Coordinates of C-alpha atoms in Angstrom, one line a residue:
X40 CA 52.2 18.9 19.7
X41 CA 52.6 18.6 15.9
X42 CA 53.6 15.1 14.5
X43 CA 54.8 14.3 18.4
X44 CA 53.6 11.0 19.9
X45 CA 53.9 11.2 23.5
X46 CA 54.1 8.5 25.9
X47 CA 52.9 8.8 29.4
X48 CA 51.9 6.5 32.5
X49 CA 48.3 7.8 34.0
X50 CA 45.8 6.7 36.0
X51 CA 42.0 6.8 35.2
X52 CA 39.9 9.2 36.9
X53 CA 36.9 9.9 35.1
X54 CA 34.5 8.0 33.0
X55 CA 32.0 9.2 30.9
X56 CA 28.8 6.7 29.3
X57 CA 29.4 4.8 27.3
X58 CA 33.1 3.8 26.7
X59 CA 35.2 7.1 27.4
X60 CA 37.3 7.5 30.2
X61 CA 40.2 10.0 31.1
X62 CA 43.4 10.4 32.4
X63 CA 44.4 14.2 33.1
X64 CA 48.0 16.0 33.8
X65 CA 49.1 19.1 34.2
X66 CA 46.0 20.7 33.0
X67 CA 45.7 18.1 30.0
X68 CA 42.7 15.8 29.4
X69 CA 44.3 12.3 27.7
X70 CA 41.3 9.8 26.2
X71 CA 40.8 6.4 25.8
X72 CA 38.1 3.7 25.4
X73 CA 36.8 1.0 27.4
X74 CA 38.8 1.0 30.5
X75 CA 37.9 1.0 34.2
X76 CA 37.9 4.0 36.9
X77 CA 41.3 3.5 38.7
X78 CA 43.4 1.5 36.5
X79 CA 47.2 2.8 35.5
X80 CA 48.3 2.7 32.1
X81 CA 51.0 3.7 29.8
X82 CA 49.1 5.8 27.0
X83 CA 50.5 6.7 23.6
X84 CA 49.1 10.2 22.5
X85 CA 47.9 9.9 18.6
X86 CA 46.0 13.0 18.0
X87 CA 44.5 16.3 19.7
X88 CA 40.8 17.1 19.3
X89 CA 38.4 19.3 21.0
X90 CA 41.3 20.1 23.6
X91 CA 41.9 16.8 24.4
X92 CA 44.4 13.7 23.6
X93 CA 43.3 10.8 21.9
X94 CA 45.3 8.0 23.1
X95 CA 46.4 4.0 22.2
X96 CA 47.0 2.2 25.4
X97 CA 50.3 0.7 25.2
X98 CA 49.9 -1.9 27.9
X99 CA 48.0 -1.9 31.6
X100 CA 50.6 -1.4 34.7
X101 CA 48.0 -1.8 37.7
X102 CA 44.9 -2.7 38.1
X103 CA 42.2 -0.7 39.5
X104 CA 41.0 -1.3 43.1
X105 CA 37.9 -2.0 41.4
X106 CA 38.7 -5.0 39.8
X107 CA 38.3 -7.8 42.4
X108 CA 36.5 -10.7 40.3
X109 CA 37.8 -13.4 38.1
X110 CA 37.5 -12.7 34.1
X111 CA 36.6 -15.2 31.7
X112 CA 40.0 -16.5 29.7
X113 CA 39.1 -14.8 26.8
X114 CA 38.4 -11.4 28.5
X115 CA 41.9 -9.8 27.3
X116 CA 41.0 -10.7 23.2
X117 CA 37.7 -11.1 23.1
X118 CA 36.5 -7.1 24.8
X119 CA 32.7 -7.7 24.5
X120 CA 32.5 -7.4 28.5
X121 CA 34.2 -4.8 29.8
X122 CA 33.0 -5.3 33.0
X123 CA 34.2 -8.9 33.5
X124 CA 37.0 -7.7 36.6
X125 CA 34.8 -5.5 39.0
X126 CA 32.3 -7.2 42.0
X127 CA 28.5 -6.3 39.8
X128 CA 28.2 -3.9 42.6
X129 CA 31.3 -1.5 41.6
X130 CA 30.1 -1.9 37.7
X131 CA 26.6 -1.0 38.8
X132 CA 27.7 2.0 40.5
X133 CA 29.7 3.1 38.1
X134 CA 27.4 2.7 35.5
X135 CA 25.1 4.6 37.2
X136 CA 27.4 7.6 38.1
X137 CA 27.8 8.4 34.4
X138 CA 24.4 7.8 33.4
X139 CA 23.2 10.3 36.5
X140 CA 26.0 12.8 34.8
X141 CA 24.7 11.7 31.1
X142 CA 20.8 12.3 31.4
X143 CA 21.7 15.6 34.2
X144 CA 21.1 18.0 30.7
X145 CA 17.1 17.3 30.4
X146 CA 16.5 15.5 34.3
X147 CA 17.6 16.7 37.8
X148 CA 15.9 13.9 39.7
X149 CA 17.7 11.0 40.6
X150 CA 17.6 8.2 37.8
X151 CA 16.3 4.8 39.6
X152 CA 18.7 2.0 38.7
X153 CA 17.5 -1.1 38.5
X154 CA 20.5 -4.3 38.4
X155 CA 20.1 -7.4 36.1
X156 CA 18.5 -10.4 37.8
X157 CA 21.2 -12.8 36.7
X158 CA 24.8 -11.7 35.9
X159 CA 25.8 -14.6 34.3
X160 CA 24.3 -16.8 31.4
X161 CA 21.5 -14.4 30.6
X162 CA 21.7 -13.7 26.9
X163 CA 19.2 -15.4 24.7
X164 CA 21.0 -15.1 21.4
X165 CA 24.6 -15.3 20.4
X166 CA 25.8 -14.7 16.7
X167 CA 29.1 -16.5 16.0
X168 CA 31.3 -16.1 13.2
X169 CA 33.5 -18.6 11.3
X170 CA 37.4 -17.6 10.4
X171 CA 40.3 -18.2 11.8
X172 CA 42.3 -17.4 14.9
X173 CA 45.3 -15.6 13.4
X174 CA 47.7 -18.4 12.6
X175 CA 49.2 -19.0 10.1
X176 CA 47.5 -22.2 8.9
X177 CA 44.4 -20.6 9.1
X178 CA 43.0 -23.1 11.4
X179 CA 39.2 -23.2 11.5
X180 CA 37.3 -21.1 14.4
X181 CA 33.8 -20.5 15.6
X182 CA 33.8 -17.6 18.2
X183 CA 33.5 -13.7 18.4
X184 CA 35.6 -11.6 16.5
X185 CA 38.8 -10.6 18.7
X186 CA 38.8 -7.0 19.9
X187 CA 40.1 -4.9 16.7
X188 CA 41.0 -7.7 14.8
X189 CA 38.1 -8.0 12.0
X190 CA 39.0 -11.3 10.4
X191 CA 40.1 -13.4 13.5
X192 CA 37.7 -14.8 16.1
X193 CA 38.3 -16.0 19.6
X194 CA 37.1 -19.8 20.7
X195 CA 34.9 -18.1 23.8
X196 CA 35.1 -22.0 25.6
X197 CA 34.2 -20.8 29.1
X198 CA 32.0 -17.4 28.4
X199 CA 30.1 -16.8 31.1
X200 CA 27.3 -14.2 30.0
X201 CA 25.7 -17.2 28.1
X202 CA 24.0 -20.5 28.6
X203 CA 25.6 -23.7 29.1
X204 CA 23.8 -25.0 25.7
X205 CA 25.5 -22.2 23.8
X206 CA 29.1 -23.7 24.2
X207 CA 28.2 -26.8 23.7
X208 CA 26.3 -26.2 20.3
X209 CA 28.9 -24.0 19.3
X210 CA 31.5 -26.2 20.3
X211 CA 29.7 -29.8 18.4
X212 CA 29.8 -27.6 15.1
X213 CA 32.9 -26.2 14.8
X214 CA 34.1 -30.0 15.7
X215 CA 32.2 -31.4 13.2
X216 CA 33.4 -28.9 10.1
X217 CA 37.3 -29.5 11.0
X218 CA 36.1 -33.1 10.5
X219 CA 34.6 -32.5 7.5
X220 CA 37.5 -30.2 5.8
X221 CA 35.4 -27.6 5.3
X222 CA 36.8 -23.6 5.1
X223 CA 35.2 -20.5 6.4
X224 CA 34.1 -17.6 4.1
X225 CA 37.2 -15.6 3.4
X226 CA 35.8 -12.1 3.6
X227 CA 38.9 -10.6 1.7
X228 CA 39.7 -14.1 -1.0
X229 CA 36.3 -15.1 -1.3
X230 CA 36.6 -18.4 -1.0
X231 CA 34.7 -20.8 1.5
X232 CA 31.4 -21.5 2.8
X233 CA 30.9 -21.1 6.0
X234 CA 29.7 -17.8 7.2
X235 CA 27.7 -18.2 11.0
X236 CA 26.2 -20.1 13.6
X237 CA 22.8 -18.2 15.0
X238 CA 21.6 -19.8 18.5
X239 CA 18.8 -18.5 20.1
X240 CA 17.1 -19.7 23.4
X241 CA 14.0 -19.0 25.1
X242 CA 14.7 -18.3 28.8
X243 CA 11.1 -19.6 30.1
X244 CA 10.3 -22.4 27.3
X245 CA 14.5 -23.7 26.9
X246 CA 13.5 -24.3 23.3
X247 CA 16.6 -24.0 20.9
X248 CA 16.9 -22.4 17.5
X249 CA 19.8 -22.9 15.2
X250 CA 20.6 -21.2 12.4
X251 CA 23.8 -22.0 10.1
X252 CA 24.6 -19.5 7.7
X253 CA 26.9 -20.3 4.7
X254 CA 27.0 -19.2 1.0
X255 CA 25.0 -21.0 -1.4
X256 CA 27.5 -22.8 -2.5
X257 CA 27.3 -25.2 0.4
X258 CA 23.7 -27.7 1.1
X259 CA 23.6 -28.7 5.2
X260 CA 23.4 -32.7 5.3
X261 CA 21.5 -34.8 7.5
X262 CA 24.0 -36.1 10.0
X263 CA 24.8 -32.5 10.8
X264 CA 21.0 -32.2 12.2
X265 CA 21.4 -35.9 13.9
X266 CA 24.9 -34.4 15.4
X267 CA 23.0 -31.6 16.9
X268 CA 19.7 -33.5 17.9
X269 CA 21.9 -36.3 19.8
X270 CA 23.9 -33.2 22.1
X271 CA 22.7 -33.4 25.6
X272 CA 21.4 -30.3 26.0
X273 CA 19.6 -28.4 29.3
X274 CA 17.1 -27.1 26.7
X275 CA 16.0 -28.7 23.8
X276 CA 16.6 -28.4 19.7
X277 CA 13.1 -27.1 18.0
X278 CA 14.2 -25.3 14.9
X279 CA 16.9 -25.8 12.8
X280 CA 17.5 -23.2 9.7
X281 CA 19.8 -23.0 6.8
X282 CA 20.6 -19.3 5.4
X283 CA 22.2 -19.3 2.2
X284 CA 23.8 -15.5 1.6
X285 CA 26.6 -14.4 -0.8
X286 CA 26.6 -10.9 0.0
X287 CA 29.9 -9.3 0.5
X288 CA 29.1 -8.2 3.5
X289 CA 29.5 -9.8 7.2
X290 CA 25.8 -8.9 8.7
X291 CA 23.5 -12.2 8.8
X292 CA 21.3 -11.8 6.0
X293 CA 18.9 -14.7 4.2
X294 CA 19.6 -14.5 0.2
X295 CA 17.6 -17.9 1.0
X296 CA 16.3 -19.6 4.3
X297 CA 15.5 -23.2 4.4
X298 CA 13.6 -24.5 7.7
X299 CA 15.6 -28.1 7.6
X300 CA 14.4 -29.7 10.9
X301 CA 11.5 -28.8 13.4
X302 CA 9.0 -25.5 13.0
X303 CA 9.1 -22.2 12.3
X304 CA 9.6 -20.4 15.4
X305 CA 10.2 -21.0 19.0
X306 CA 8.1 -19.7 22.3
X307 CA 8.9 -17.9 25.0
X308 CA 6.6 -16.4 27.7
X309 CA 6.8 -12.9 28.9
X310 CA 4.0 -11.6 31.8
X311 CA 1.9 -14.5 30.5
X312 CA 1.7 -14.1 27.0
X313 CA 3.1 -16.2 24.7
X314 CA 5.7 -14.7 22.0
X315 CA 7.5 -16.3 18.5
X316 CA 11.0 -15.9 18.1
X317 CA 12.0 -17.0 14.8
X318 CA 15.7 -16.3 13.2
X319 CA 15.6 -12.9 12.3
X320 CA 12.9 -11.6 15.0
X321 CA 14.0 -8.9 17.0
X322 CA 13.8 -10.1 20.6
X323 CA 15.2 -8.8 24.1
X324 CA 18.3 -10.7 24.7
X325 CA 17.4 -11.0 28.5
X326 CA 14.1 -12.4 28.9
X327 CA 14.1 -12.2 32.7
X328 CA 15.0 -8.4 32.4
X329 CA 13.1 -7.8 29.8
X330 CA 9.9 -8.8 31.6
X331 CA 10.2 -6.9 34.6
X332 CA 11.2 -3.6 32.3
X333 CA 7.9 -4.7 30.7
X334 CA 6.3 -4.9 33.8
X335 CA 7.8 -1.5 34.6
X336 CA 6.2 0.5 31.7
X337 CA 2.5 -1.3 32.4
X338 CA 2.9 0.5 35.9
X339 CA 3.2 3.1 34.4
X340 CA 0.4 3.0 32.3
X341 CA -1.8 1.9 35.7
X342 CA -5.2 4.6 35.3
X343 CA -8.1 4.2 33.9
X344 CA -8.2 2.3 30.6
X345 CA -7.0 4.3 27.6
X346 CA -9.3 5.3 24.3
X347 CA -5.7 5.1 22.2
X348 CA -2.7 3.8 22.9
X349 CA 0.6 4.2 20.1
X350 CA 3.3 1.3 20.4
X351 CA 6.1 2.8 17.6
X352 CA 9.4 1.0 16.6
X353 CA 7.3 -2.4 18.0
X354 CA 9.0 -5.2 16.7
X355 CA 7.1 -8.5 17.2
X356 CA 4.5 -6.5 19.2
X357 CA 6.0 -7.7 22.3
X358 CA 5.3 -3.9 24.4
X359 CA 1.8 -3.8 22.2
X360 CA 0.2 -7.2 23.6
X361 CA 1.5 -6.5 27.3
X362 CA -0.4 -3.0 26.9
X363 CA -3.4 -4.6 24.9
X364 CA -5.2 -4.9 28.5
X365 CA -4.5 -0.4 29.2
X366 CA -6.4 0.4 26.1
X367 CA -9.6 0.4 24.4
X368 CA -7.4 0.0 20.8
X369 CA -3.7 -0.3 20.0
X370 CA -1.8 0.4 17.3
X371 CA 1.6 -1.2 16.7
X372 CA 3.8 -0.5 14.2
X373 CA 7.0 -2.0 12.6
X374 CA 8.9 -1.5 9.6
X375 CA 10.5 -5.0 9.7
X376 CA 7.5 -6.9 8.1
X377 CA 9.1 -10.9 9.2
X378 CA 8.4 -8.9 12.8
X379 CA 5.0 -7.6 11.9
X380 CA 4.1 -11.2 10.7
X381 CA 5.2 -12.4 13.9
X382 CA 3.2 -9.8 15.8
X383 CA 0.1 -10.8 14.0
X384 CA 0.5 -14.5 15.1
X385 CA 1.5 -13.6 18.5
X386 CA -2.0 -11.4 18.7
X387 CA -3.8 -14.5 17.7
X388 CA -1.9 -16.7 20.1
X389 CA -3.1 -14.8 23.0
X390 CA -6.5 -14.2 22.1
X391 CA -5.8 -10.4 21.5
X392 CA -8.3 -8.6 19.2
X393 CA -8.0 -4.7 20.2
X394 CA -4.1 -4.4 18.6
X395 CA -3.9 -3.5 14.9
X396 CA -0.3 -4.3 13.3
X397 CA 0.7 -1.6 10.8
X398 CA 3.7 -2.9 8.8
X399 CA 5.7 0.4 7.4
X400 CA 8.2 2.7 8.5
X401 CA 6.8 4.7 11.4
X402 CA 7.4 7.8 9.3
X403 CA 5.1 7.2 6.3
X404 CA 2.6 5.3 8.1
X405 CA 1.6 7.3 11.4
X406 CA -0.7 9.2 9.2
X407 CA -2.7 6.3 8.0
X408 CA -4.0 5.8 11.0
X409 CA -7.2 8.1 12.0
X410 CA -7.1 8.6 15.4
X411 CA -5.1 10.5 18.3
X412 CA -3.5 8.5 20.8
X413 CA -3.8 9.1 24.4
X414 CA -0.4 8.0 25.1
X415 CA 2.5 6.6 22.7
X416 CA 5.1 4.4 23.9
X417 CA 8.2 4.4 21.5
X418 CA 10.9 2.2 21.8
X419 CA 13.1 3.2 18.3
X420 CA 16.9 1.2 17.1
X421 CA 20.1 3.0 18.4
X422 CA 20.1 6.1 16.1
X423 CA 16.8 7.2 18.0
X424 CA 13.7 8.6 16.2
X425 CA 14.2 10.5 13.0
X426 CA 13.9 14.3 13.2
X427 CA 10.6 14.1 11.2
X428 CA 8.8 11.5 12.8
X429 CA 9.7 12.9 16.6
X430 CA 7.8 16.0 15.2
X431 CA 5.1 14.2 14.3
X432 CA 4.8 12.0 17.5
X433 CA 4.8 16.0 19.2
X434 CA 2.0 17.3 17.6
X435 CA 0.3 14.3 18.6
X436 CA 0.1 16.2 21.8
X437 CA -0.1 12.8 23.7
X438 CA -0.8 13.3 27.8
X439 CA 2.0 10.9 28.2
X440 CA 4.7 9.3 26.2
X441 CA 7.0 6.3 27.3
X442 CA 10.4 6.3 25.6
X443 CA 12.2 3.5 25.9
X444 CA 15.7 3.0 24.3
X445 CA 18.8 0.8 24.0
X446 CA 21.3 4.2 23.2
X447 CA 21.3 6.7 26.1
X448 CA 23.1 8.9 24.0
X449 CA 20.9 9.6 21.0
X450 CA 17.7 9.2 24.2
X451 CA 18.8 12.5 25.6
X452 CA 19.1 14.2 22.2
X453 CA 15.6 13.3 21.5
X454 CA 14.7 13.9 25.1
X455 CA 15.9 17.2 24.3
X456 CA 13.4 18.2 21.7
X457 CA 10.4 16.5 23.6
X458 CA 11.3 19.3 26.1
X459 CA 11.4 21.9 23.6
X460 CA 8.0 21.3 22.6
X461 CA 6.6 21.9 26.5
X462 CA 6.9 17.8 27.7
X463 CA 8.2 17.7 31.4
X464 CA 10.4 14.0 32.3
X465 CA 8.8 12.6 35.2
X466 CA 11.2 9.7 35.8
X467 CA 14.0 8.1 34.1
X468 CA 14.8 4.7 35.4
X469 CA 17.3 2.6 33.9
X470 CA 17.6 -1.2 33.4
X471 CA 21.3 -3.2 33.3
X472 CA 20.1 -6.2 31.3
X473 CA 23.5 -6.5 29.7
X474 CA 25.5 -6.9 32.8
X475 CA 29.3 -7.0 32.0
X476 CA 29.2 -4.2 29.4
X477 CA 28.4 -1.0 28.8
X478 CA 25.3 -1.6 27.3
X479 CA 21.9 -0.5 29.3
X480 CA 17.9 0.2 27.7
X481 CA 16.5 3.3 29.5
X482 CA 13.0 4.4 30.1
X483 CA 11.8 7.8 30.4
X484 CA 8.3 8.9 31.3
X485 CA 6.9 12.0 29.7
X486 CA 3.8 14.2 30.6
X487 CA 2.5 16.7 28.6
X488 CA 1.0 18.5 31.9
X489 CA 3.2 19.6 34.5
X490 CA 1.3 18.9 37.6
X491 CA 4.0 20.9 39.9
X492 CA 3.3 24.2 38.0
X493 CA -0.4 24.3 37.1
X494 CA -3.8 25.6 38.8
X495 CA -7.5 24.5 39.3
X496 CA -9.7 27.3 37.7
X497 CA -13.5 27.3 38.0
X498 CA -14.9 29.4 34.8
X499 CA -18.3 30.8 34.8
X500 CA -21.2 29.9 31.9
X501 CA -20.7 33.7 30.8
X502 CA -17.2 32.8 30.6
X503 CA -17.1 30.2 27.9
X504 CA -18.1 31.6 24.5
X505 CA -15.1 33.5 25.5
X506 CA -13.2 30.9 25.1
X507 CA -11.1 29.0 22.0
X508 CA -11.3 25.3 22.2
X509 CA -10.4 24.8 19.0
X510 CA -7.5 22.2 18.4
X511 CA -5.3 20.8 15.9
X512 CA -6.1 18.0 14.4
X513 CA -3.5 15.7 12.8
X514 CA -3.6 14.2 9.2
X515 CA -5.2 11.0 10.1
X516 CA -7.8 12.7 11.7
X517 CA -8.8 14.9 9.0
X518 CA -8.3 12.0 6.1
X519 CA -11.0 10.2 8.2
X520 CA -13.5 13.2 8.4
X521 CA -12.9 13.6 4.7
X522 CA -13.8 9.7 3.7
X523 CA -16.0 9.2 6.5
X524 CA -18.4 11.9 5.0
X525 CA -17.3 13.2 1.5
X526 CA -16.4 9.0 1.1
X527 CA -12.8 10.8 -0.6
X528 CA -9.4 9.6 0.0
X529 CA -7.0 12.6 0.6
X530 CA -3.4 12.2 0.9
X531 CA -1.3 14.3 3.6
X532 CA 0.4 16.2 0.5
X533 CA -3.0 17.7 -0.4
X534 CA -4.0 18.3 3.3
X535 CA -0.7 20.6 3.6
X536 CA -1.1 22.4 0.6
X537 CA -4.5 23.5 1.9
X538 CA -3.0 24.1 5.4
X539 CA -0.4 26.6 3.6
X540 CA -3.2 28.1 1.5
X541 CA -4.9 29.4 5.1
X542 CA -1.5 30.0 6.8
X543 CA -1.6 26.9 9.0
X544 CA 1.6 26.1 8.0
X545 CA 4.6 28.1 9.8
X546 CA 7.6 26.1 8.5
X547 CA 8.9 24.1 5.1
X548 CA 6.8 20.8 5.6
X549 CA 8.0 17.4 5.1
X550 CA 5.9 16.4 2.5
X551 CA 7.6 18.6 -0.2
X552 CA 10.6 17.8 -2.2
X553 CA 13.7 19.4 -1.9
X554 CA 14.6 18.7 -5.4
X555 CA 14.6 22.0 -7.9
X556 CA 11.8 22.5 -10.2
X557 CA 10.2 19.1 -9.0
X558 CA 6.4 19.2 -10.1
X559 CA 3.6 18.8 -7.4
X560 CA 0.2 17.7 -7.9
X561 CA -2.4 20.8 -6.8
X562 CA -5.1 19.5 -5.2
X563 CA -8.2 19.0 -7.1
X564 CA -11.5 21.7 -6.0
X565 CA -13.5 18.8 -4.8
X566 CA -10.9 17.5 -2.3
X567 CA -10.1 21.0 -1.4
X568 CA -13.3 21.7 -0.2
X569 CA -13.5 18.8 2.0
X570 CA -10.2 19.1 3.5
X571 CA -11.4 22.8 3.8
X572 CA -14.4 21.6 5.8
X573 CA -12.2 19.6 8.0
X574 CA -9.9 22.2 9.1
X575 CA -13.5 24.2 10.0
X576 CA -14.8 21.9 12.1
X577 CA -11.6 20.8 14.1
X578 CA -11.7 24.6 14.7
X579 CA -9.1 25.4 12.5
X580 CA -10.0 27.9 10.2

């Protein structure tokens, strides 16, 4: 089918996690995304790959016997919920069909599915943009951007995933700035000031945080933060920021940030503990949902107290705190250091002394710290652990790890590799705290002991010298062997050289460059043999 755009009228049949879904005839497979299971549509083929027919959708014939509820107005141009026209029992089950099929590669239990406790006005944060809404004068707009249609935004009046507040804030702004003549940031021109309105608000506490982001050109004024203060407002205004950024780009991003009304941060509580949020901290939108996934993964983690315990990818050191009470000492560690910061505070909030916050990218700093967990719980961004680090977490060895992840996709691949290395899943259970889309955060358990396939042995006294206990250790344990009694700091370049030197080292190791003819440091005779004594008494060499 060369050059040959074909039109056809199909029905859906399958769909597979987390937008795909497919039509089929006579013995052809025809692909779309984000449609619904049953729906009728007149598809324009636009190219062939992998056997199959990519396809535009021309326009919807019939609706699907699934779709039974009432969408918001803007559910047609907006497409953030694609969800919005099936009863939140069909989109459950649905959802969990192709999650079931999704995670069926590396688990052949049943994944436990656990629905949102409120379908409507649950998100904590919404990001809108300033533009226009395709006409021709340009006419100001404060919305979401309109599905495929980068520079226009839709006027979301009656969205229904968030709070009551959220209109009404967004609503009072955009008023105010037609009043004023003001014009949004052209992303194309370059002209204008206004960039976004950032609202966030604490489920538990109802304390508000705005932030209005424009380029520097622009200073807020005072009868802006009177308009907002005077809204009548279910919650109430604690925070009001100004973000100043010229960047090119359209992410929300702080060339400068100027607190202009109230404090720093606001609270919310979670399981008890207190938490800052402040404009850029990286918070579960879904408080409610968030806690009892929380409260899932301390479950979890219900035996007897634990010497180590590894929170990776942590954020404010939200999972770290609620886990402070399973272990003797926890490390947390975030790259983002605003979030570290805020973990830090948050620890001295709630009185927590046994969780050290490591600021540094989970890669570089594992091997700072000296001890071997006896459990890690990771919780990485969308792209999943980098190759490097997951093989690092592995030859942690940990009894059990706890992955928990926004991206199902990139959760099996790593999945995958955890498996590789002799880890057995034990559950997967999956939380919809984004009801409406396709959006879900999964949790998998790990054990690094299958208990279905292993035996009780009783060994002898004249048995034992028989026997290798010898272990290997990782690099934070043999730097802190190596200062703790040579009082030397070794890095982990060193410590693999001398690895390699006794054949310890079966592949090409991350701490070598790839460039040609680069020049690395040998390690000096002193360190050598005190890394050398290391590797002798973790029974090494």
């Amino acid at each position: 089918m060369k050059n040959k755009r074909e039109e056809l009228d199909l029905i859906i049949q399958e769909q597979e996690y987390p937008n795909l879904a497919f039509a089929f005839y006579e013995d052809k497979k025809y692909v779309v995304k984000n449609e619904i299971l049953g729906r009728k549509l007149r598809l324009r083929t636009k190219r062939k790959k992998n056997g199959a027919y990519i396809c535009d959708v021309i326009e919807k014939l019939e609706d699907s016997v699934f779709e039974t509820g009432t969408p918001c107005a803007s559910y047609k141009e907006c497409g953030g919920c694609i969800y919005q026209t099936l009863s939140y029992e069909d989109e459950d089950k649905i959802k969990k069909d192709m999650l079931q099929k999704l995670y069926k590669s590396v688990f052949s239990g049943d994944i436990v599915f656990h629905p949102s406790l409120e379908v409507e006005g649950y998100r904590n944060k919404m990001e809108y943009t300033f533009s226009d809404n395709g006409d021709e004068a340009r006419t100001l707009s404060l919305g979401l951007h309109k599905k495929k249609r980068f520079y226009e935004v839709i006027e979301t009046d009656d969205c229904n995933i968030v709070d009551a507040d959220f209109t009404k804030i967004r609503v009072a702004a955009l008023n105010y700035f037609k009043e004023k003549g003001l014009k949004y940031y052209h992303k194309k021109l370059h002209e204008g000031a206004l960039r976004h309105l950032v609202i966030r608000k604490a489920f538990f506490t109802k304390e508000i945080l705005i932030n209005l982001v424009t380029t520097s050109d622009y200073n807020i004024e005072e009868d802006f933060i009177q308009m907002l203060l005077n809204l009548n407002l279910d919650g109430e205004i604690k925070s009001i920021y100004h973000t100043k950024n010229d960047s090119l780009s359209d992410v929300v991003q702080a060339d400068e940030l100027i607190l202009v009304y109230g404090k720093e941060d606001i609270d919310e509580k979670l399981l008890g503990l207190k938490f800052k949020i402040g404009p850029f901290s990286f918070f579960q939108t879904n408080s409610r949902a968030a806690e009892r996934m929380y409260g899932r993964i301390q479950e979890l983690l219900d035996e007897e107290k634990l010497d180590v315990l590894f929170d990776l990818y942590s954020g404010t050191g939200t999972i770290a705190q609620i886990l402070a009470k399973k272990a003797k000492k926890v490390y947390s560690i975030e790259i983002v250091e605003e979030a570290s910061k805020k973990a830090r505070l948050t620890c001295e909030l709630n009185d927590i002394d046994n969780v050290e916050v490591i600021n540094g990218d989970v890669l570089k700093v594992i091997d700072e710290v000296y001890e071997r967990p006896d459990a890690i719980v990771i919780d990485p961004p969308r792209e999943g652990v980098h190759p490097k680090a997951l093989k690092k977490l592995i030859d942690y060895k940990a009894e059990k790890i706890i992955y928990v992840s926004c991206n199902p996709k990139t959760h099996v691949n790593d999945l995958k590799e955890f498996i590789e290395a002799g880890y057995t899943i034990k559950l997967v259970e999956v939380f919809d705290n984004f009801p409406k889309t396709s959006h879900v955060e999964t949790v998998a358990l790990l054990s690094k002991l299958n208990t279905e396939h292993h035996l009780d042995i009783e060994i002898g006294e004249d048995e034992l010298s028989e026997i290798d206990f010898s272990k290997d250790a990782t690099y934070g344990e043999i730097k802190k062997y190596v200062l703790d009694k040579y009082g030397l700091k070794v890095s982990s370049l060193y410590i693999a050289q001398i690895k390699r030197k006794h054949g310890l080292i079966e592949r090409e190791n991350y701490n070598f460059s790839k460039k040609e003819n680069q020049r690395v440091p040998n390690c000096p005779e002193e360190k050598e043999k005190a890394i050398e004594d290391a590797l002798e008494h973790f029974g090494m060499i």
